[in-house]
Tab-separated table of C-alpha atoms in Angstrom:
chain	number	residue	atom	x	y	z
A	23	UNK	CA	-30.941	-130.344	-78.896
A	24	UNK	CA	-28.754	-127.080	-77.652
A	25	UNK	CA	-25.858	-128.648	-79.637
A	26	UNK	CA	-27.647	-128.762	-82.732
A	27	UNK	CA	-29.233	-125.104	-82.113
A	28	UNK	CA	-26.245	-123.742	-81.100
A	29	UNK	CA	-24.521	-125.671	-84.155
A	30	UNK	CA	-26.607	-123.593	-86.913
A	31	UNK	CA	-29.058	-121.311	-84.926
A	32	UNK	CA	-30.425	-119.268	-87.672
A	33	UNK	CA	-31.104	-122.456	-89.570
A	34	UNK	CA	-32.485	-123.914	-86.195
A	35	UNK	CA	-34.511	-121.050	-84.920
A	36	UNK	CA	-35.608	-119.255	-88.867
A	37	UNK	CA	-36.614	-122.207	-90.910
A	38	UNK	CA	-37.010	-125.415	-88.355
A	39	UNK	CA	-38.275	-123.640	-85.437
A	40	UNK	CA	-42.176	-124.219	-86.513
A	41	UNK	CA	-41.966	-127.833	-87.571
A	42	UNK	CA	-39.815	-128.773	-84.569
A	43	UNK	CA	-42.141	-127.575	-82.194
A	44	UNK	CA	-45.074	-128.637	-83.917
A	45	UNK	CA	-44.180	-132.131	-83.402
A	46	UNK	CA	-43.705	-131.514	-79.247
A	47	UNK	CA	-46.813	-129.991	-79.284
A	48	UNK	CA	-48.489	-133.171	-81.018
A	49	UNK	CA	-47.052	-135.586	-78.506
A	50	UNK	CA	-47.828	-133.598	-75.267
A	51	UNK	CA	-51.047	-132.838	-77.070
A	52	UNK	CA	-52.007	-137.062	-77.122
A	53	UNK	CA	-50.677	-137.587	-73.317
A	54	UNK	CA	-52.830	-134.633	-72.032
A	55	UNK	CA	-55.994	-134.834	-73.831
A	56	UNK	CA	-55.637	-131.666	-76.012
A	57	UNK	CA	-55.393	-130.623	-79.736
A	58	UNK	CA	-51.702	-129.368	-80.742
A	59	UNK	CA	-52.653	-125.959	-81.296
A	60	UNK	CA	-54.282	-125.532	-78.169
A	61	UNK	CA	-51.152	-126.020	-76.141
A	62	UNK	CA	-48.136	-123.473	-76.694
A	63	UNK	CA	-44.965	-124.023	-74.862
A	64	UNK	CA	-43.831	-121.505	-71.705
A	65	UNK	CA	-41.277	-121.537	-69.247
A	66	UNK	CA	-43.172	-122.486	-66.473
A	67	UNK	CA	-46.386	-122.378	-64.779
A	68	UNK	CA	-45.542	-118.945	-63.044
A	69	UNK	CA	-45.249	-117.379	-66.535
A	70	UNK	CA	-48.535	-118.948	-67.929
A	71	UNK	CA	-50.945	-117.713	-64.956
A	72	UNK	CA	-49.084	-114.250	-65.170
A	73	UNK	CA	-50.071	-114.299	-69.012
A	74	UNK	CA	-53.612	-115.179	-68.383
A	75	UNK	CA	-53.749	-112.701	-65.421
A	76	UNK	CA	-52.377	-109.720	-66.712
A	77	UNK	CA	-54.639	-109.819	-70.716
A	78	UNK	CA	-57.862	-111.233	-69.308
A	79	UNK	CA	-59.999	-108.414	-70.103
A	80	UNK	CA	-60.924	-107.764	-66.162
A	81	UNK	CA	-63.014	-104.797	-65.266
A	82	UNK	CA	-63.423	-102.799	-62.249
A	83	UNK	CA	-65.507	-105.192	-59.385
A	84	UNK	CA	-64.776	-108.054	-61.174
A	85	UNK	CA	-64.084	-111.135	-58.368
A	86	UNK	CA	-61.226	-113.642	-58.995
A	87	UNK	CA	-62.035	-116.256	-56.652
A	88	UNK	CA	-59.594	-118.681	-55.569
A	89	UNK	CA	-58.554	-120.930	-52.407
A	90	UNK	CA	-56.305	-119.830	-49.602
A	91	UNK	CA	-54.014	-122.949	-50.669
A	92	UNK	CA	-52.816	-121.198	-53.526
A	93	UNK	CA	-49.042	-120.979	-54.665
A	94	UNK	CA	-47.407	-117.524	-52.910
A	95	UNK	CA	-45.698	-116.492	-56.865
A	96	UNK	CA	-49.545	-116.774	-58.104
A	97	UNK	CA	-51.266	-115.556	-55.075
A	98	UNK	CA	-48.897	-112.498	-55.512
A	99	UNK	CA	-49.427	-112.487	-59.742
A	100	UNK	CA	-53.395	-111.864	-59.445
A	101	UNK	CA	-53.026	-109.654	-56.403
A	102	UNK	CA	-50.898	-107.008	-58.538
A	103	UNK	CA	-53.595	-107.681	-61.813
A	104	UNK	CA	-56.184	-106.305	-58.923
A	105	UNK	CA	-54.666	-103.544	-57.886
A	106	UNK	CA	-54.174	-102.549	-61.466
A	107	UNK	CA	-57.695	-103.945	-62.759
A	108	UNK	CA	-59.576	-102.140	-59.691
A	109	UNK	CA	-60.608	-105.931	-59.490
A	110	UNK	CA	-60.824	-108.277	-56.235
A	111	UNK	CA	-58.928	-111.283	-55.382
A	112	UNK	CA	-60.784	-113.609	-52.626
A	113	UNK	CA	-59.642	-116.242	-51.081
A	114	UNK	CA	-61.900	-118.783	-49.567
A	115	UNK	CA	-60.573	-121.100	-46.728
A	116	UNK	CA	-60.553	-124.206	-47.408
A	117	UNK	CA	-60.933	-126.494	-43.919
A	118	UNK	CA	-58.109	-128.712	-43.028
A	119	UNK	CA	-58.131	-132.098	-42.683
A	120	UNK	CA	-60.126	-132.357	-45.798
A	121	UNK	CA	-62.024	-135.017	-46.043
A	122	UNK	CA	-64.380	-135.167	-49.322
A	123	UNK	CA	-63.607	-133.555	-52.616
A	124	UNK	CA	-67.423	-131.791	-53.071
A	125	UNK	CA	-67.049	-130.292	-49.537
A	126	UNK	CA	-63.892	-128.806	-50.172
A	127	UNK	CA	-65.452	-127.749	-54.132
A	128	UNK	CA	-68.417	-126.580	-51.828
A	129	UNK	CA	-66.480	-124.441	-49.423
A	130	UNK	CA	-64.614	-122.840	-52.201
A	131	UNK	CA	-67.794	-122.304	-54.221
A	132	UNK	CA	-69.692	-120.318	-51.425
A	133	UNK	CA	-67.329	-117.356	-52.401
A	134	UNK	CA	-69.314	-117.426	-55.595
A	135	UNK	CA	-71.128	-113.786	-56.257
A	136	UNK	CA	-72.836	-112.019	-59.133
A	137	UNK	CA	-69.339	-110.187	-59.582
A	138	UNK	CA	-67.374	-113.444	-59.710
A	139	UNK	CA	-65.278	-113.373	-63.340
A	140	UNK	CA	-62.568	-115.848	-63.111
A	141	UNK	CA	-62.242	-118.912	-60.659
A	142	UNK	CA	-58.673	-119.628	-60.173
A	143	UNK	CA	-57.444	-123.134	-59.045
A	144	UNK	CA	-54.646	-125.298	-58.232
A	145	UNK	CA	-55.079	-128.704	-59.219
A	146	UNK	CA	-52.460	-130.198	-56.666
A	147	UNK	CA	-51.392	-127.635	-54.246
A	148	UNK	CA	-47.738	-126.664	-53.814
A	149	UNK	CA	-47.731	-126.239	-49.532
A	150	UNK	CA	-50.354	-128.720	-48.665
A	151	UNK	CA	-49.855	-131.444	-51.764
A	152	UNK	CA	-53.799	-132.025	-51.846
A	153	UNK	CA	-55.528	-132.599	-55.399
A	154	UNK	CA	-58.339	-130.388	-55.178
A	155	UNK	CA	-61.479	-131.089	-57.061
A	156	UNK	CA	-61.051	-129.034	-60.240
A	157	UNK	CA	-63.199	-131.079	-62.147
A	158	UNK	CA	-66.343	-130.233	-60.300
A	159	UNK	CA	-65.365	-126.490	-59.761
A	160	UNK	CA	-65.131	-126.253	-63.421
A	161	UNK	CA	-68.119	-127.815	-64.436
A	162	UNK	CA	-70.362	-125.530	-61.607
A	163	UNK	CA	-67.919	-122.154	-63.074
A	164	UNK	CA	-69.359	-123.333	-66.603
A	165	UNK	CA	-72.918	-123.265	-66.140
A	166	UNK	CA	-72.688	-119.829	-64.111
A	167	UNK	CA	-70.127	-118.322	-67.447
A	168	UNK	CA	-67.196	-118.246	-65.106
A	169	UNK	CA	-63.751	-118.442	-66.765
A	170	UNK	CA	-61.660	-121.186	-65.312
A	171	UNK	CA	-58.226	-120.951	-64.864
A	172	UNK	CA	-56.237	-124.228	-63.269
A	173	UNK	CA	-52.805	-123.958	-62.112
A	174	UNK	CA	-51.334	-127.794	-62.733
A	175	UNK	CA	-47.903	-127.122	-62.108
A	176	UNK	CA	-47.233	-130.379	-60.558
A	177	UNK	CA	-49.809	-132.507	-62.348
A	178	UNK	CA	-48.309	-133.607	-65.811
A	179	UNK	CA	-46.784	-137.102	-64.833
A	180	UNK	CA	-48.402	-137.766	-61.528
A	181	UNK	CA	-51.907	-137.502	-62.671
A	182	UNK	CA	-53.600	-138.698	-65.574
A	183	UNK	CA	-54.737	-135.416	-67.907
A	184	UNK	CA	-57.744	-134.712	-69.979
A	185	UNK	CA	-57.690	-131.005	-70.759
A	186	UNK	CA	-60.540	-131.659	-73.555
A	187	UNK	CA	-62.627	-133.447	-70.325
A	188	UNK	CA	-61.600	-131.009	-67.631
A	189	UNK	CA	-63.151	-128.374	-69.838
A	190	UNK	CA	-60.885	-125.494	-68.040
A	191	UNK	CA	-60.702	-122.516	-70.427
A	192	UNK	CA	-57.074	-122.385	-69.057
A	193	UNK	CA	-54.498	-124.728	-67.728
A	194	UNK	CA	-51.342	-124.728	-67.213
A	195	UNK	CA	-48.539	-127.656	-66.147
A	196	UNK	CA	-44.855	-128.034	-65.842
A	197	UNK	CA	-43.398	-130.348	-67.571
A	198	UNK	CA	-39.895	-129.955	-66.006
A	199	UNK	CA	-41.514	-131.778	-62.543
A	200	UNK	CA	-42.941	-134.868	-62.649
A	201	UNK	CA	-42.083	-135.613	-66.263
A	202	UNK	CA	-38.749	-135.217	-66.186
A	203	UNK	CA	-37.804	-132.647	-69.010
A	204	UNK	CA	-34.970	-130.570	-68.416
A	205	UNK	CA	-35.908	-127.196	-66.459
A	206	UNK	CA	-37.876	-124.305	-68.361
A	207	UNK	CA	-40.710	-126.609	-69.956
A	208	UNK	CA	-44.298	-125.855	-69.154
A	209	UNK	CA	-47.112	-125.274	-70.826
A	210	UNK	CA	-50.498	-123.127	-71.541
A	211	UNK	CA	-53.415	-124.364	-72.293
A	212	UNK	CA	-56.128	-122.636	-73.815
A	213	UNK	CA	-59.689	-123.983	-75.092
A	214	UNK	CA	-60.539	-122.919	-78.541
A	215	UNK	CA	-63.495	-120.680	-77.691
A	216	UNK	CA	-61.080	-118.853	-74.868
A	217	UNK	CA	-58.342	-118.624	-76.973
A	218	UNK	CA	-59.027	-114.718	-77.792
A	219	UNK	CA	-59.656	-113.664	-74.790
A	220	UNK	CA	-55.822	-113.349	-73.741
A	221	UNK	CA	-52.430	-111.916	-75.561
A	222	UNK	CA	-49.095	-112.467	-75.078
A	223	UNK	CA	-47.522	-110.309	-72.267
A	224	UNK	CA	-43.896	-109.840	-75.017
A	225	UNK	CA	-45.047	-109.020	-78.407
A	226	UNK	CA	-42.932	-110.316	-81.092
A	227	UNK	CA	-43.069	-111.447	-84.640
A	228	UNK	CA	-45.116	-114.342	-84.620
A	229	UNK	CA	-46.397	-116.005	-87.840
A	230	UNK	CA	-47.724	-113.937	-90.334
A	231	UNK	CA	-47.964	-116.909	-92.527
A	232	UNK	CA	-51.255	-117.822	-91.489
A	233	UNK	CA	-50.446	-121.527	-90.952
A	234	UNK	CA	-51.687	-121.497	-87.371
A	235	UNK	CA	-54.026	-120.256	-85.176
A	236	UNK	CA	-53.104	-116.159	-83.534
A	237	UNK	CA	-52.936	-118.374	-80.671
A	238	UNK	CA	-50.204	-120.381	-81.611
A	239	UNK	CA	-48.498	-117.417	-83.579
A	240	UNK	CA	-48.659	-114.648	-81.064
A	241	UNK	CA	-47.294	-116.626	-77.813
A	242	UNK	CA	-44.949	-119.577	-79.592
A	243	UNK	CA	-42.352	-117.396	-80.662
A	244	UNK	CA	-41.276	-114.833	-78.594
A	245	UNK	CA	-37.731	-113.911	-79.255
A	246	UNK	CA	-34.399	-115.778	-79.581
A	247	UNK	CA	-34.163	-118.141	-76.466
A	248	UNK	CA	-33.220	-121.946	-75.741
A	249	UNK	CA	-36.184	-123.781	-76.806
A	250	UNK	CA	-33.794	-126.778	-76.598
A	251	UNK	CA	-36.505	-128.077	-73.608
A	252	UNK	CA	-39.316	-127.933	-75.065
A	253	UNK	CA	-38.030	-130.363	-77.989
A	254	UNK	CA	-37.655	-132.922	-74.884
A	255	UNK	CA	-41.080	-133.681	-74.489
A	256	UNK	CA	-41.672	-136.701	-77.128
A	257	UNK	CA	-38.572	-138.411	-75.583
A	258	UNK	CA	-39.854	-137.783	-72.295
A	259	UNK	CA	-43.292	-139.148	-73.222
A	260	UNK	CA	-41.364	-142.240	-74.654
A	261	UNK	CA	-38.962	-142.844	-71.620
A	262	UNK	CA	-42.111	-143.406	-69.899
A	263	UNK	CA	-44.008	-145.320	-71.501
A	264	UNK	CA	-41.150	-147.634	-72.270
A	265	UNK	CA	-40.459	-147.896	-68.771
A	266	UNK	CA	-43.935	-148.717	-67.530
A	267	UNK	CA	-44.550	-145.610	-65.704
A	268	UNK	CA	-48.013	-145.845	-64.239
A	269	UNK	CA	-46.209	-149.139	-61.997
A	270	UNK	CA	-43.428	-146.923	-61.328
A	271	UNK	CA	-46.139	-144.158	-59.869
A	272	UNK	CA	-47.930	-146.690	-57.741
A	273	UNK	CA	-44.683	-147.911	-56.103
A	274	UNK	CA	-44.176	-144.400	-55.441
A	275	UNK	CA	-47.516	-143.587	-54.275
A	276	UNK	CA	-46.828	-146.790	-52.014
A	277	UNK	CA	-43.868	-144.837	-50.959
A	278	UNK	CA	-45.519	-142.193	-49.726
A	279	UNK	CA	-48.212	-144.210	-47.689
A	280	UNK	CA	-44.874	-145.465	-45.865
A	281	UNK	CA	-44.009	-141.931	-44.990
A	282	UNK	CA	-47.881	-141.027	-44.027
A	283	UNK	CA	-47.843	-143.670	-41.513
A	284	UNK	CA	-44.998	-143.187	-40.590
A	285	UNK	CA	-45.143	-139.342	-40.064
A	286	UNK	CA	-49.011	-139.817	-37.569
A	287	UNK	CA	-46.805	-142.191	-35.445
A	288	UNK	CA	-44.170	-139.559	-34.896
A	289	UNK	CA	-46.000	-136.351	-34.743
A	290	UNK	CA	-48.989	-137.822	-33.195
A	291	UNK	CA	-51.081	-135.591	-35.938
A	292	UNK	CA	-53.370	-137.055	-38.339
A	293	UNK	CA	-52.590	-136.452	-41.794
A	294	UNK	CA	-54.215	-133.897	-44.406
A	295	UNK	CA	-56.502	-136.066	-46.258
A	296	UNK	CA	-57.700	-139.809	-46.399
A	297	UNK	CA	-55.258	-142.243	-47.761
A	298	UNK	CA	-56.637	-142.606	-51.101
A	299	UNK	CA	-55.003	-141.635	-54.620
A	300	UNK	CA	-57.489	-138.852	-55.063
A	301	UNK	CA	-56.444	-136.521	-52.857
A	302	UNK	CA	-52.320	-137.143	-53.691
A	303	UNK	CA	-50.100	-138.908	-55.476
A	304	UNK	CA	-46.425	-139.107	-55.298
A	305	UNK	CA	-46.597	-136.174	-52.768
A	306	UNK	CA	-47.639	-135.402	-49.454
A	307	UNK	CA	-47.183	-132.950	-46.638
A	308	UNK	CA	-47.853	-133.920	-43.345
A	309	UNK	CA	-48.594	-131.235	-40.414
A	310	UNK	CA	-45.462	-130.755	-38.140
A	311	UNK	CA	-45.474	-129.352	-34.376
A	312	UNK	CA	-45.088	-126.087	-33.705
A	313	UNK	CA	-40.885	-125.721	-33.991
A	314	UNK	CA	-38.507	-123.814	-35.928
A	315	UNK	CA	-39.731	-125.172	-39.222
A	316	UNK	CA	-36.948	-123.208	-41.268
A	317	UNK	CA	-33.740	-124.688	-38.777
A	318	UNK	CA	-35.000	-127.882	-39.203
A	319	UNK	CA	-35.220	-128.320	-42.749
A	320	UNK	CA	-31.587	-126.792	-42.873
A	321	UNK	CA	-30.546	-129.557	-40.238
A	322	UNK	CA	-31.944	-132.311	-42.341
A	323	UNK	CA	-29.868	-130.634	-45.485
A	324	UNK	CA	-26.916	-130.207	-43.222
A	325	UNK	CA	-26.423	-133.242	-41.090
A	326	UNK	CA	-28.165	-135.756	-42.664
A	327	UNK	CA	-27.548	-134.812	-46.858
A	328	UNK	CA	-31.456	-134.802	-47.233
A	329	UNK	CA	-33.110	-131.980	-49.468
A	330	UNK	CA	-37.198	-131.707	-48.538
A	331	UNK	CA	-39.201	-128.751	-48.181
A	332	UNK	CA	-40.864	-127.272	-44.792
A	333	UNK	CA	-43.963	-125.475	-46.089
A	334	UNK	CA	-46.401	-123.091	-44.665
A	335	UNK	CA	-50.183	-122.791	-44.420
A	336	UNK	CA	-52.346	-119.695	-44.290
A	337	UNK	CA	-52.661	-120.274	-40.643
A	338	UNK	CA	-48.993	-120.777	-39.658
A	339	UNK	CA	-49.078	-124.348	-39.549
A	340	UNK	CA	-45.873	-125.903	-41.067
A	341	UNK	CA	-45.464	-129.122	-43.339
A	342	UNK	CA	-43.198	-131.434	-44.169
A	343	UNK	CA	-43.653	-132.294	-47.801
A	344	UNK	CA	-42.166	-135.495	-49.515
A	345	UNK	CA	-41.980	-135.773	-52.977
A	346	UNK	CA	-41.038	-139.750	-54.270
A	347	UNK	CA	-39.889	-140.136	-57.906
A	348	UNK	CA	-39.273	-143.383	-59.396
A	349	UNK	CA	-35.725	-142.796	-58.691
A	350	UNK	CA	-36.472	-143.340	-54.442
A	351	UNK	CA	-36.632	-146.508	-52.604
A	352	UNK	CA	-37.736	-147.820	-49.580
A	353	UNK	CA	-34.468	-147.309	-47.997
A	354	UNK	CA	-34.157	-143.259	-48.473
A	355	UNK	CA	-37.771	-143.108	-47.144
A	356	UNK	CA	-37.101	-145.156	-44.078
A	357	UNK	CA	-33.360	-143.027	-43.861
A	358	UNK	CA	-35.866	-139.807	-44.401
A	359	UNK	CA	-38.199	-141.266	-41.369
A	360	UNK	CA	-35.195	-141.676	-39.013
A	361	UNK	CA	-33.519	-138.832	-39.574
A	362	UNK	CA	-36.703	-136.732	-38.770
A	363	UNK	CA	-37.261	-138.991	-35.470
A	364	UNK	CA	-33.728	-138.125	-34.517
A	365	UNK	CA	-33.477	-134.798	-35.859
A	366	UNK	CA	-37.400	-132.725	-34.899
A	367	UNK	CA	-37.099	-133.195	-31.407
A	368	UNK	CA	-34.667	-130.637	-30.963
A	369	UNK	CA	-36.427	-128.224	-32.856
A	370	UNK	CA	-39.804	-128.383	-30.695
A	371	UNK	CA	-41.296	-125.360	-29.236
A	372	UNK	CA	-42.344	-125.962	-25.975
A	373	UNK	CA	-45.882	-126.402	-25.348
A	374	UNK	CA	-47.806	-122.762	-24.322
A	375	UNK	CA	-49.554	-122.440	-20.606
């Protein structure tokens, strides 16, 4: 696709632009439960929340409630809307180990107030790799006229979708994770009825031709750029299904029971959540020690060739997340398990008085 842009890019761009990504919005409109023109294509998640945050008409006192597992860019995103706005941002803490999905939907729902405008949600966290319970947040923000926005950066191709069934106003997903497009393609969802209540944060030309929605027009096109990824997504779609990939997710998934297991025995500390595919998927992040979280996860790069994040809680506590893609096997997550035997101890704090 950048060869044949780059080949003829006013042709590309002026006249097949529309057409062309029409027919990625179609096919990642079927695999996620939405109508094409209620999906437009972004760069990532990061820019999708920012475009919700920033045009959401907000007022002065108006509450954003959200959980204190949130992703730092986002956290970061509303916090500067706020100051702005005169609005609030409050984040409610949400108990570790969890252990059922409506406690956790009832701990974050206590923040609820008369003031509350927007509920804003990750649907698999990014430090602690737990799939919160958006689905019953959102129904609960509907009946009180809360807008819902649902950060699902790393849900498109681990999770099954159903934006029209979730019923979020707002969601947005990378596509460049867990389905395997090349990097810069993500998407924003917007339901029909919500659709008006945001604009795009670069105005361009859009289409005046009024053959689609102000939606569609105002935020598809917003200058010349490499929308080479976004053209990925049918053959993405296709790879998958061709190659089976809900089997290839649950040998993953067993993967990562392997490295749960695994990781209690070593660290002696249980894990996050019950071993069941609702709360994760083809990730997990286990609780480490207290050590030098940030000279270990350079040691496993350095001396053992292995690239895995070390994470951090609200309250200090450090994980060690694994992410398995159809790509690992049982060996690199026994040589993962090994390594972190050999390779932790060393980076221990000693235990306080």
């Amino acid at each position: 696709w950048q060869r044949e842009l780059e080949a003829e890019p006013v042709e590309f761009i002026g006249r097949r632009f529309p057409e062309l990504m029409r027919t990625s919005r179609e096919a990642l409109g079927a695999y996620i439960g939405a109508e094409a023109d209620d999906v437009v294509f972004v760069p990532n998640a990061t820019t999708a929340v920012n475009t919700v945050a920033r045009t959401l008409p907000l007022e002065p006192g108006d509450e954003i409630l959200t959980t204190d597992l949130e992703y730092g860019a986002l956290d970061r995103a509303w916090e500067a809307v706020c100051r702005f706005r005169g609005s609030r941002y409050i984040r409610r803490h949400v108990e570790l180990p969890v252990s059922d999905h409506t406690t956790v939907a009832d701990q974050v729902w206590e923040g609820v107030t008369d003031k509350t405008r927007v509920l804003f949600l990750s649907h698999i966290t990014s430090t602690t790799a737990l799939t919160l319970p958006a689905e019953i947040l959102v129904e609960r923000a509907a009946d009180r006229g809360i807008i819902t926005v649902i950060d699902g950066a790393h849900a498109p191709g681990q999770i099954p979708l159903d934006m029209k069934g979730l019923g979020a106003d707002f969601y947005t997903g990378n596509c460049h994770k867990w389905m395997m497009t090349p990097k810069g393609c993500a998407f924003l969802y917007a339901r029909k009825s919500a659709q008006h209540l945001i604009r795009p944060i670069v105005v361009s030309w859009g289409d005046k031709s009024g053959s689609t929605s102000d939606y569609i027009s105002e935020l598809e096109f917003q200058g010349t750029t490499d929308f080479a990824s976004y053209l990925t997504i049918p053959d993405a779609i296709a790879f998958m299904r061709k190659h089976d990939w809900d089997s290839i997710r649950r040998g993953c998934h067993s993967l990562v029971n392997t490295y749960r297991s695994a990781m209690r025995d070593i660290t002696g500390i249980p894990s996050l959540s019950p071993d069941s595919p609702s709360w994760y998927r083809q990730m997990s992040a286990h609780p480490l020690p207290a050590c030098d979280g940030e000279a270990f996860q350079r040691s496993l790069f350095d001396e053992c060739s292995i690239e895995i994040p070390v994470t951090e809680g609200p309250d200090g506590t450090q994980y060690l997340r694994v992410s398995v893609q159809g790509y690992n096997t049982q060996a690199d997550i026994e040589y993962l398990l090994s390594s972190v035997r050999e390779t932790l101890p060393r980076f221990m704090r000693p235990a306080s008085a």
